[in-house]
Coordinates of C-alpha atoms and ligand atoms in Angstrom, one line a residue:
M1 CA -32.9 51.9 -82.7
T2 CA -33.6 50.1 -79.1
N3 CA -30.6 47.7 -79.0
P4 CA -28.1 48.9 -81.5
L5 CA -25.4 46.1 -80.5
Y6 CA -28.2 43.4 -81.5
D7 CA -29.5 45.1 -84.5
M8 CA -25.9 45.5 -85.6
L9 CA -25.0 41.7 -85.2
I10 CA -28.2 40.0 -86.2
G11 CA -31.1 42.2 -85.8
G12 CA -30.5 44.0 -89.3
R13 CA -30.1 40.7 -90.9
A14 CA -32.9 38.8 -89.3
D15 CA -34.6 38.0 -92.5
S16 CA -31.7 37.6 -94.7
P17 CA -30.8 34.5 -96.7
A18 CA -26.9 35.3 -96.8
P19 CA -24.6 32.4 -95.2
L20 CA -23.4 33.1 -91.7
L21 CA -21.7 29.7 -90.5
H22 CA -20.1 27.2 -92.7
L23 CA -20.2 24.1 -90.6
P24 CA -17.8 21.0 -90.9
G25 CA -20.3 18.8 -92.3
G26 CA -20.9 21.1 -95.2
Q27 CA -24.4 22.7 -93.8
V28 CA -24.7 26.3 -94.1
L29 CA -26.5 28.6 -91.3
S30 CA -27.9 31.9 -92.9
Y31 CA -28.4 35.1 -90.6
A32 CA -32.0 34.3 -90.9
D33 CA -31.6 30.9 -89.4
M34 CA -29.3 32.2 -86.5
A35 CA -31.8 35.2 -85.7
A36 CA -34.8 32.8 -85.5
R37 CA -32.4 30.2 -83.3
A38 CA -31.9 33.5 -81.0
A39 CA -35.5 34.2 -81.0
R40 CA -36.7 30.8 -79.8
I41 CA -33.8 30.8 -76.9
A42 CA -35.1 34.5 -75.8
G43 CA -38.3 32.9 -75.5
M44 CA -37.0 30.3 -73.4
L45 CA -35.0 32.8 -71.5
S46 CA -38.5 34.9 -71.1
A47 CA -40.6 31.5 -69.9
E48 CA -38.1 31.1 -67.6
G49 CA -38.5 34.5 -66.2
L50 CA -35.2 36.0 -67.0
E51 CA -35.2 40.0 -67.2
K52 CA -32.8 42.6 -68.3
G53 CA -29.8 42.9 -66.2
D54 CA -30.2 38.8 -65.0
R55 CA -27.0 36.8 -65.8
L56 CA -26.6 33.8 -67.5
A57 CA -23.4 31.5 -67.6
M58 CA -22.4 29.1 -70.5
Q59 CA -19.4 26.6 -70.2
C60 CA -20.1 24.4 -73.5
P61 CA -18.4 23.4 -76.1
K62 CA -18.4 25.3 -79.4
S63 CA -21.4 25.4 -81.4
P64 CA -24.0 27.5 -83.3
E65 CA -26.3 27.1 -80.6
A66 CA -23.8 28.4 -78.3
L67 CA -23.5 31.6 -80.7
A68 CA -27.4 31.9 -80.9
L69 CA -27.4 32.0 -77.0
Y70 CA -25.0 34.7 -77.1
L71 CA -27.2 36.8 -79.3
A72 CA -30.4 35.6 -77.5
C73 CA -28.8 37.2 -74.4
L74 CA -28.1 40.5 -76.3
Q75 CA -31.9 40.5 -77.8
S76 CA -33.1 40.0 -74.0
G77 CA -30.8 42.3 -72.2
V78 CA -29.5 39.5 -70.3
I79 CA -25.7 39.6 -69.0
F80 CA -24.0 36.9 -71.0
L81 CA -21.1 35.4 -68.9
P82 CA -19.1 32.8 -71.0
L83 CA -16.6 30.5 -69.1
N84 CA -13.6 28.5 -70.6
T85 CA -14.6 24.9 -71.1
A86 CA -11.3 23.7 -69.2
Y87 CA -12.4 25.3 -66.0
T88 CA -13.0 22.7 -63.6
P89 CA -16.0 22.5 -61.3
D90 CA -14.1 24.0 -58.2
E91 CA -13.2 27.1 -60.4
I92 CA -16.9 27.2 -62.0
G93 CA -18.3 27.4 -58.4
Y94 CA -16.2 30.7 -57.6
F95 CA -17.8 32.6 -60.8
V96 CA -21.5 31.1 -59.9
G97 CA -21.0 32.1 -56.3
D98 CA -19.7 35.7 -57.5
A99 CA -22.2 36.4 -60.5
A100 CA -25.0 34.7 -59.2
P101 CA -26.6 33.8 -62.9
K102 CA -30.0 32.7 -62.7
I103 CA -29.4 30.0 -65.6
V104 CA -25.9 28.0 -66.0
V105 CA -25.7 25.9 -69.5
T106 CA -23.0 23.2 -69.4
D107 CA -21.9 20.2 -71.4
P108 CA -23.7 17.2 -69.9
S109 CA -20.2 15.6 -68.6
A110 CA -19.9 18.4 -66.1
E111 CA -23.9 18.2 -65.0
D112 CA -23.2 15.8 -62.1
A113 CA -20.5 18.0 -60.6
L114 CA -22.0 21.4 -61.1
R115 CA -25.3 20.3 -59.7
P116 CA -24.6 21.1 -55.9
I117 CA -23.1 24.3 -56.9
T118 CA -26.1 25.7 -58.9
E119 CA -28.5 24.2 -56.3
A120 CA -26.9 26.2 -53.8
A121 CA -27.0 29.2 -55.9
G122 CA -30.5 28.7 -56.6
A123 CA -29.5 28.6 -60.5
L124 CA -31.3 26.5 -63.2
L125 CA -28.6 23.9 -64.7
L126 CA -29.2 23.0 -68.1
T127 CA -27.1 21.1 -70.6
L128 CA -25.9 21.5 -74.3
D129 CA -23.1 19.5 -76.0
A130 CA -21.1 19.6 -79.0
E131 CA -23.9 18.2 -81.3
E132 CA -26.4 20.6 -79.5
Q133 CA -28.3 18.2 -77.6
G134 CA -29.4 18.4 -73.5
S135 CA -31.8 19.5 -71.7
F136 CA -31.2 23.2 -73.0
A137 CA -32.2 22.0 -76.2
A138 CA -35.2 20.5 -75.1
R139 CA -36.6 23.3 -73.1
V140 CA -36.0 25.9 -76.3
A141 CA -37.8 23.4 -78.5
E142 CA -40.8 23.9 -76.1
A143 CA -40.5 27.6 -76.0
A144 CA -42.5 30.2 -78.0
P145 CA -40.0 32.3 -80.1
V146 CA -39.7 36.0 -78.9
T147 CA -38.9 38.3 -81.8
E148 CA -39.0 41.5 -79.4
V149 CA -36.0 43.0 -78.7
T150 CA -35.5 44.3 -75.3
P151 CA -34.2 48.2 -75.7
C152 CA -30.9 48.5 -74.4
T153 CA -28.5 51.7 -74.3
Q154 CA -24.8 51.8 -75.1
E155 CA -24.2 51.7 -71.1
D156 CA -26.0 48.5 -70.5
L157 CA -24.1 45.7 -69.6
A158 CA -23.7 43.1 -72.2
C159 CA -21.2 40.6 -70.8
F160 CA -18.9 39.5 -68.1
L161 CA -15.5 38.2 -68.7
Y162 CA -13.8 37.0 -65.9
T163 CA -10.1 37.7 -65.4
S164 CA -7.5 36.5 -63.1
G165 CA -5.7 39.0 -61.0
T166 CA -2.4 39.2 -58.9
T167 CA -4.3 38.4 -56.0
G168 CA -5.3 35.2 -57.4
R169 CA -9.1 36.3 -57.1
S170 CA -10.8 36.5 -60.4
K171 CA -12.9 39.6 -61.2
G172 CA -15.6 39.9 -63.8
A173 CA -15.2 42.7 -66.0
M174 CA -18.3 44.4 -67.2
L175 CA -18.6 45.0 -70.6
T176 CA -21.3 47.3 -72.1
H177 CA -23.3 47.1 -75.3
G178 CA -21.5 50.6 -76.1
N179 CA -17.8 48.7 -75.5
L180 CA -18.5 46.0 -77.6
A181 CA -20.2 47.9 -80.5
S182 CA -17.7 50.6 -80.8
N183 CA -14.5 48.1 -80.9
A184 CA -16.4 46.0 -83.8
E185 CA -17.3 49.1 -85.8
T186 CA -13.9 50.2 -85.3
L187 CA -12.1 46.6 -86.3
T188 CA -14.5 46.1 -89.1
R189 CA -13.5 49.6 -90.9
T190 CA -9.7 49.1 -89.6
W191 CA -9.4 45.6 -91.0
R192 CA -11.9 46.4 -94.2
F193 CA -14.3 43.3 -93.5
T194 CA -16.9 43.2 -95.9
D195 CA -20.0 40.7 -96.7
A196 CA -17.6 39.1 -99.3
D197 CA -15.5 37.9 -96.3
V198 CA -15.2 34.2 -95.1
L199 CA -13.3 34.1 -91.9
L200 CA -11.8 30.9 -90.7
H201 CA -12.8 30.9 -87.2
A202 CA -10.9 28.2 -85.1
L203 CA -10.8 30.0 -81.9
P204 CA -12.8 29.1 -78.6
I205 CA -16.0 31.7 -77.9
F206 CA -15.6 32.0 -74.5
H207 CA -13.1 34.8 -74.9
A208 CA -12.7 38.3 -76.2
H209 CA -10.6 37.1 -79.4
G210 CA -12.8 34.3 -80.6
L211 CA -16.1 36.2 -79.6
F212 CA -16.0 40.0 -79.7
V213 CA -13.3 40.3 -82.1
A214 CA -13.8 37.5 -84.5
C215 CA -17.7 37.0 -84.6
N216 CA -18.9 40.6 -83.8
V217 CA -16.7 41.7 -86.7
L218 CA -17.8 39.3 -89.3
M219 CA -21.5 39.7 -88.3
N220 CA -21.1 43.4 -88.3
A221 CA -19.8 43.3 -91.7
G222 CA -22.5 40.7 -93.1
G223 CA -19.6 38.3 -93.9
S224 CA -19.7 34.5 -93.1
M225 CA -17.2 32.1 -91.1
I226 CA -15.9 28.7 -91.4
W227 CA -17.0 27.3 -88.1
L228 CA -14.4 24.7 -86.9
P229 CA -14.7 23.2 -83.3
G230 CA -11.2 24.3 -82.5
F231 CA -7.8 24.6 -83.7
S232 CA -6.5 21.7 -85.6
T233 CA -3.5 21.9 -88.2
E234 CA -5.1 19.6 -90.6
A235 CA -8.9 21.2 -90.5
V236 CA -7.3 24.8 -91.1
L237 CA -5.1 23.4 -94.3
E238 CA -8.2 21.8 -95.2
A239 CA -10.4 25.0 -95.1
L240 CA -8.1 27.6 -96.1
P241 CA -8.4 27.6 -99.8
R242 CA -12.3 28.7 -99.1
A243 CA -11.5 31.4 -96.6
T244 CA -10.3 35.1 -97.4
S245 CA -9.0 35.8 -93.8
M246 CA -8.1 34.0 -90.4
M247 CA -7.8 35.3 -87.0
G248 CA -5.4 33.8 -84.3
V249 CA -3.2 33.4 -81.6
P250 CA 0.6 32.9 -82.1
T251 CA 0.4 29.3 -81.4
F252 CA -2.2 28.8 -84.7
Y253 CA 0.7 30.6 -86.8
T254 CA 3.8 28.4 -85.4
R255 CA 1.6 25.1 -85.8
L256 CA 1.0 26.2 -89.5
L257 CA 4.5 26.8 -90.0
D258 CA 5.4 23.5 -88.7
A259 CA 3.3 21.9 -91.4
P260 CA 5.1 21.2 -94.5
A261 CA 1.7 21.7 -96.4
F262 CA 1.3 25.2 -95.4
D263 CA 2.9 27.0 -98.4
R264 CA 2.1 29.9 -100.6
D265 CA -0.4 27.6 -102.7
R266 CA -2.4 27.1 -99.7
A267 CA -2.6 30.7 -98.4
G268 CA -1.4 32.8 -101.0
H269 CA -5.2 33.9 -101.7
M270 CA -6.0 35.0 -98.2
R271 CA -6.6 39.0 -97.8
L272 CA -5.7 38.9 -94.2
F273 CA -4.0 37.2 -91.4
T274 CA -4.2 38.7 -87.8
S275 CA -2.7 37.6 -84.6
G276 CA -3.0 39.0 -80.8
S277 CA -3.5 37.8 -77.3
A278 CA 0.0 37.1 -76.8
P279 CA 3.3 38.3 -78.4
L280 CA 3.9 37.2 -81.9
L281 CA 7.7 36.4 -82.2
A282 CA 9.5 38.6 -84.9
E283 CA 11.3 35.6 -85.9
T284 CA 7.4 34.0 -86.8
H285 CA 6.4 37.0 -88.4
D286 CA 9.4 36.8 -90.7
R287 CA 8.8 33.0 -91.5
F288 CA 5.3 33.2 -92.1
R289 CA 6.2 36.1 -94.6
E290 CA 8.7 34.1 -96.6
R291 CA 6.6 31.0 -96.6
T292 CA 3.4 32.9 -97.7
G293 CA 4.0 36.1 -98.7
H294 CA 1.8 37.4 -96.1
A295 CA 2.7 40.0 -93.5
I296 CA 0.5 39.0 -90.3
L297 CA -1.5 41.9 -88.8
E298 CA -0.5 42.2 -85.0
R299 CA -3.1 43.9 -82.7
Y300 CA -2.8 44.2 -79.1
G301 CA -5.9 44.1 -76.9
M302 CA -7.5 42.7 -73.5
T303 CA -10.5 41.5 -71.6
E304 CA -11.4 44.8 -70.1
T305 CA -10.4 46.7 -73.2
G306 CA -11.5 44.8 -76.4
M307 CA -8.9 46.1 -78.8
N308 CA -6.4 48.8 -78.3
T309 CA -4.2 49.1 -81.3
S310 CA -3.6 47.6 -84.7
N311 CA -1.0 47.3 -86.9
P312 CA -1.8 49.2 -90.4
Y313 CA -3.9 47.3 -93.0
D314 CA -2.0 49.5 -95.6
G315 CA 1.4 50.5 -94.7
D316 CA 4.1 48.6 -92.9
R317 CA 3.0 46.0 -90.5
R318 CA 6.1 46.0 -88.5
A319 CA 7.0 42.8 -86.7
G320 CA 7.3 42.9 -82.9
T321 CA 4.9 45.8 -82.8
V322 CA 1.6 46.1 -82.1
G323 CA 0.9 49.2 -84.3
F324 CA -1.2 52.3 -83.6
P325 CA -3.7 53.2 -81.4
L326 CA -7.4 52.4 -82.9
E327 CA -9.4 55.2 -84.0
G328 CA -11.1 56.8 -80.9
V329 CA -8.5 54.8 -78.7
E330 CA -6.0 57.1 -76.6
I331 CA -2.7 55.2 -75.6
R332 CA -0.4 56.9 -73.4
I333 CA 2.7 55.8 -71.6
M334 CA 3.2 56.7 -67.9
G335 CA 6.1 57.3 -65.9
E336 CA 6.7 56.2 -62.3
E337 CA 6.2 59.6 -60.9
G338 CA 2.7 59.5 -62.4
T339 CA 3.4 61.5 -65.6
P340 CA 3.3 60.7 -69.3
L341 CA 6.4 59.9 -70.6
P342 CA 7.6 61.4 -74.4
A343 CA 8.3 59.1 -77.4
G344 CA 10.7 56.4 -77.0
E345 CA 10.4 55.8 -73.4
T346 CA 9.1 52.8 -71.6
G347 CA 6.5 52.8 -68.9
M348 CA 3.0 51.7 -68.4
I349 CA 0.3 51.4 -71.0
E350 CA -2.6 53.2 -70.1
V351 CA -5.9 53.0 -72.5
R352 CA -9.0 55.4 -72.3
G353 CA -11.8 55.1 -75.1
P354 CA -15.1 53.8 -75.7
N355 CA -13.9 50.2 -75.4
V356 CA -12.8 50.6 -71.9
F357 CA -15.3 48.6 -69.8
K358 CA -17.3 49.9 -66.7
G359 CA -15.4 48.1 -63.9
Y360 CA -15.2 44.7 -62.2
W361 CA -18.5 43.5 -60.8
Q362 CA -19.0 43.9 -57.4
M363 CA -15.5 45.1 -56.7
P364 CA -15.6 49.0 -56.5
E365 CA -11.9 49.2 -54.9
K366 CA -10.3 46.8 -57.6
T367 CA -12.3 48.7 -60.2
A368 CA -10.5 52.1 -58.4
E369 CA -7.1 50.6 -58.3
E370 CA -7.0 49.9 -62.2
L371 CA -9.4 52.4 -63.5
R372 CA -8.5 56.0 -63.1
E373 CA -11.3 58.5 -62.8
N374 CA -10.3 60.2 -66.0
G375 CA -11.3 57.3 -67.6
F376 CA -7.6 55.9 -68.3
F377 CA -7.3 52.1 -67.7
I378 CA -3.9 50.9 -66.2
T379 CA -3.1 47.9 -68.3
G380 CA -0.1 46.3 -66.1
D381 CA 1.6 46.0 -69.7
L382 CA 4.9 48.0 -70.2
G383 CA 5.5 49.5 -73.6
R384 CA 6.8 52.5 -75.5
I385 CA 5.7 54.4 -78.2
D386 CA 8.1 55.4 -81.1
A387 CA 8.7 58.6 -82.8
E388 CA 6.1 57.1 -85.6
G389 CA 3.6 56.4 -83.4
Y390 CA 3.9 52.6 -83.2
V391 CA 3.2 51.0 -79.8
T392 CA 5.6 48.1 -78.8
I393 CA 5.0 46.1 -75.7
V394 CA 8.4 45.5 -73.9
G395 CA 7.2 43.0 -71.0
R396 CA 4.4 43.1 -68.1
E397 CA 4.3 44.7 -64.6
K398 CA 1.6 42.1 -63.7
D399 CA 2.8 38.8 -62.8
L400 CA 1.1 37.1 -65.6
I401 CA 2.0 33.9 -67.9
I402 CA 0.5 34.0 -71.1
S403 CA 0.4 30.1 -72.6
G404 CA -1.2 29.8 -75.9
G405 CA -3.0 32.6 -75.8
Y406 CA -4.7 31.9 -72.4
N407 CA -3.8 33.8 -69.2
V408 CA -2.2 32.4 -66.1
Y409 CA -1.7 34.4 -63.0
P410 CA 1.1 32.5 -61.0
K411 CA -0.8 33.7 -57.5
E412 CA -3.4 31.3 -58.0
V413 CA -1.3 28.3 -58.8
E414 CA 1.1 29.0 -55.9
Q415 CA -1.9 29.6 -53.4
L416 CA -2.9 25.9 -54.1
L417 CA 0.6 24.5 -54.5
D418 CA 1.5 26.0 -51.0
D419 CA -1.3 24.2 -49.3
L420 CA -0.2 20.8 -50.4
P421 CA 1.6 18.5 -48.2
G422 CA 5.4 18.6 -48.5
V423 CA 5.6 22.0 -50.1
R424 CA 7.2 24.9 -47.8
E425 CA 6.4 27.4 -50.5
S426 CA 6.4 27.9 -54.4
A427 CA 6.9 30.3 -57.4
V428 CA 5.4 29.8 -60.5
I429 CA 7.1 31.1 -63.6
G430 CA 6.6 31.2 -67.4
V431 CA 9.4 29.9 -69.5
P432 CA 9.9 30.0 -73.2
H433 CA 7.9 27.1 -74.7
A434 CA 7.9 26.4 -78.7
D435 CA 4.3 25.8 -79.2
F436 CA 2.6 27.8 -76.3
G437 CA 4.9 30.8 -76.1
E438 CA 5.3 30.4 -72.4
G439 CA 5.0 27.3 -70.4
V440 CA 4.1 27.0 -66.8
V441 CA 6.7 25.9 -64.3
A442 CA 6.5 25.5 -60.6
V443 CA 9.5 25.7 -58.6
L444 CA 9.1 24.2 -55.1
V445 CA 11.1 24.3 -51.9
A446 CA 10.5 21.2 -49.8
E447 CA 9.1 20.7 -46.5
G448 CA 9.7 17.6 -44.4
A449 CA 9.9 14.4 -46.5
G450 CA 9.3 16.8 -49.5
P451 CA 6.4 16.7 -52.1
D452 CA 5.1 13.6 -53.8
L453 CA 5.5 15.1 -57.2
D454 CA 2.9 12.8 -58.9
G455 CA 0.6 13.2 -56.1
I456 CA 0.6 17.0 -56.6
A457 CA 0.3 16.9 -60.5
E458 CA -3.0 14.8 -59.7
E459 CA -4.2 17.1 -57.2
V460 CA -3.6 20.3 -59.3
S461 CA -5.1 18.3 -62.2
G462 CA -8.5 18.2 -60.2
R463 CA -8.6 21.8 -59.2
L464 CA -7.1 23.8 -62.0
A465 CA -7.9 24.3 -65.6
N466 CA -5.4 22.2 -67.9
Y467 CA -3.7 25.2 -69.1
K468 CA -3.1 26.5 -65.9
R469 CA -1.5 23.4 -64.5
P470 CA 2.4 23.4 -64.3
K471 CA 3.9 21.4 -67.1
R472 CA 7.3 20.9 -65.2
Y473 CA 8.3 20.8 -61.5
V474 CA 11.5 21.9 -60.1
L475 CA 12.9 21.2 -56.3
R476 CA 15.1 24.1 -55.0
E477 CA 16.4 24.3 -51.6
A478 CA 15.1 28.0 -51.3
L479 CA 13.5 30.6 -53.6
P480 CA 16.0 33.5 -54.5
R481 CA 15.0 36.7 -52.8
N482 CA 16.0 40.3 -53.1
T483 CA 16.6 42.6 -49.7
M484 CA 13.1 43.4 -49.5
G485 CA 12.2 39.7 -49.4
K486 CA 10.7 39.8 -52.7
V487 CA 11.1 36.4 -54.8
Q488 CA 13.4 36.9 -57.8
K489 CA 11.5 35.3 -60.6
N490 CA 13.8 36.6 -63.3
V491 CA 16.3 34.6 -61.7
L492 CA 14.3 31.6 -61.5
R493 CA 13.4 32.2 -65.3
E494 CA 17.0 32.3 -66.3
E495 CA 17.5 29.2 -64.3
C496 CA 14.8 27.3 -66.1
A497 CA 14.9 28.7 -69.6
E498 CA 16.1 25.9 -71.3
L499 CA 13.4 23.3 -69.8
F500 CA 11.3 23.1 -72.2
A501 CA 14.0 22.9 -75.0
P502 CA 14.1 19.7 -77.1
G503 CA 15.9 16.9 -75.1
A504 CA 15.3 18.5 -71.7
A505 CA 14.5 16.2 -68.9
R506 CA 11.0 15.8 -67.9
Q507 CA 9.7 15.3 -64.4
A508 CA 6.3 14.8 -63.0
G509 CA 3.2 16.8 -64.7
G510 CA 4.8 17.0 -68.0
Ligands
MLC1 C1 -4.1 23.0 -74.1 N1 -3.3 22.7 -73.2 C2 -2.7 24.1 -72.9 C3 -3.1 25.0 -74.1 N2 -4.4 24.3 -74.5 N3 -1.5 24.0 -72.2 C4 -1.0 25.3 -72.2 N4 -1.7 26.6 -73.0 C5 -2.6 26.4 -73.7 N5 -3.0 27.3 -74.2 C6 -3.0 21.4 -72.7 C7 -3.9 20.4 -73.1 O1 -5.0 20.3 -71.9 C8 -3.0 19.3 -73.1 O2 -2.5 18.6 -71.9 C9 -1.8 19.8 -73.5 O3 -1.7 20.9 -73.6 C10 -1.5 19.8 -75.2 O4 -3.1 20.0 -75.8 P1 -3.1 20.3 -77.3 O5 -4.2 19.1 -77.6 O6 -1.8 20.4 -78.0 O7 -4.0 21.9 -77.4 P2 -5.2 22.0 -78.3 O8 -6.3 21.5 -77.7 O9 -4.8 22.1 -79.3 O10 -5.2 23.8 -77.6 C11 -4.2 24.8 -78.1 C12 -4.6 26.0 -78.6 C13 -5.7 26.3 -77.5 C14 -3.6 26.8 -78.9 C15 -5.1 25.6 -79.6 O11 -5.0 26.6 -76.3 C16 -6.3 27.7 -77.7 O12 -7.3 27.5 -78.6 N6 -6.0 29.0 -77.6 C17 -6.8 30.1 -77.9 C18 -6.8 31.1 -76.6 C19 -7.5 32.2 -77.0 O13 -8.8 32.1 -77.6 N7 -7.3 33.3 -76.2 C20 -7.8 34.5 -76.4 C21 -7.6 35.2 -74.8 S1 -8.6 36.8 -75.4 P3 -2.6 17.1 -71.5 O14 -2.2 17.4 -70.0 O15 -4.1 16.6 -71.3 O16 -1.7 16.7 -72.4 C22 -7.4 38.0 -75.3 C23 -7.6 39.4 -75.6 C24 -7.0 39.4 -77.0 O17 -6.4 37.6 -74.7 O18 -6.1 40.4 -76.9 O19 -7.1 38.6 -77.8
AMP2 P1 -6.7 38.8 -71.3 O1 -6.9 39.3 -70.0 O2 -6.9 37.4 -71.7 O3 -7.4 39.7 -72.2 O4 -5.1 39.2 -71.9 C1 -4.7 40.5 -72.1 C2 -3.1 40.6 -72.1 O5 -2.7 39.8 -73.1 C3 -2.7 42.0 -72.2 O6 -2.7 42.7 -71.1 C4 -1.4 41.6 -72.8 O7 -0.4 41.4 -71.7 C5 -1.3 40.4 -73.7 N1 -1.6 40.5 -75.1 C6 -2.7 40.6 -76.1 N2 -2.3 40.9 -77.3 C7 -1.0 41.1 -77.4 C8 -0.2 41.2 -78.4 N3 -0.3 41.2 -79.6 N4 1.3 41.3 -77.7 C9 1.8 41.3 -76.7 N5 0.9 41.1 -75.6 C10 -0.6 40.7 -76.1

């Protein structure tokens, strides 16, 4: 086979009438339909002169055509760069400058704002909306389909996923065909996905979870997906009786538990619920089991590595743990002295395996800081492995907030706030939030007459994606610091712990 990942996902079923996507209106798209869509898009990419190794960026609402675009890129050897639909033009400008894509596909509503960015970068800007209309669709309709598949090896690059860092600058994680294929194979086997599965797909498709875990696994298994544009409790409740399985972030499960209609009758027939991207509280796991009889299967992964660990399909799915290393994946816990720690001791989680990415795009020094020469990736997560082999994540060394399954790097928000009038300095923290797990809070130290909080909230909303924006602003005389001068964020987190509790006072931005 010349392009194992493409063949695994769609090429091997290019003539199959088996259902792939069940759409909200009742329409069904087969594997053959999807392969034909990918072929037409591949024709357009070729007509536009894109070649193996070129990049294409997509910031579009979820649609079957957006999935077909991903597959067409794999077919053509073009590196696919999916971008969160919440990113502002400011944020997109950075990714376009860094990755230099030849084509950028966006929602028509962002076209005017992105035009100067793509023109400066020499990229072609095309539009594709949620109804699959726009200049992208028009060009694809004109192109002759290409059924040839560009040969790609396991080492060839398939996708870039941008992930922010502790310095505030985003890095393009380079994922290979082999990374994605090996993870899809392992997860399909571990979670027993088959062509009889119908996955309820309510995740976005611009991140590892919704695209590589959900779509890749289902397509590898030959199953189908109930394709929802996003998560809504009503739509999920309505679709559940037709599904066998669902993958979600913890917010999906807490929202379902808030709905009285979510009960054993609605969920009892399901084969599997999985959770990841953020910690699932043991309390949520227990309430879910009581309500439905199902133990949610929690797993642990990240952009740079795909999935690393999973609770067992058979056996004890232990609340508060992320289970065992996946087949072929090594996990070790490192102490501060740089030596591996024995069972039960807490240290830095490091991961090695065919799932681990190739490095950060054009950032060899960042790659060297996080990816050891011996292949272990330093995750920034702190954890331990117990005597039975279960991995527990106990915290993060990296300064990271996870809100509703999206990552927010405080540095990026602080850098923006520090430059605003009336702000001497800021500290951005995550505090408990019933819906999103953690909610973003900005602690500000005033300068001069002090900040205009409404003005700040407005400025921030023009510059940062919605999930990164502080939901509360708190003013403080000074930031607490230790003797080394480092801001003690733990002190601030304690002070602000109740900010999102029911009845807590609201300020600007929330
Ligand atoms: C939306 N908002 C959020 C938010 N999502 N704020 C904080 N955190 C989030 N995740 C904002 C909205 O802009 C809005 O602001 C307000 O919060 C309420 O919005 P909502 O309508 O309630 O949000 P909704 O559209 O329902 O989205 C919530 C969500 C969504 C949980 C369904 O965020 C989501 O789909 N999350 C999944 C993330 C994911 O796929 N992560 C995988 C990463 S991969 P305002 O101001 O307009 O009121 C990875 C690797 C791995 O991590 O291991 O999987
Ligand atoms: P991302 O960079 O978006 O891929 O986010 C990856 C990070 O999400 C990991 O490094 C962890 O900190 C966190 N994460 C993912 N899954 C879990 C989980 N099941 N429990 C706790 N944290 C998780």
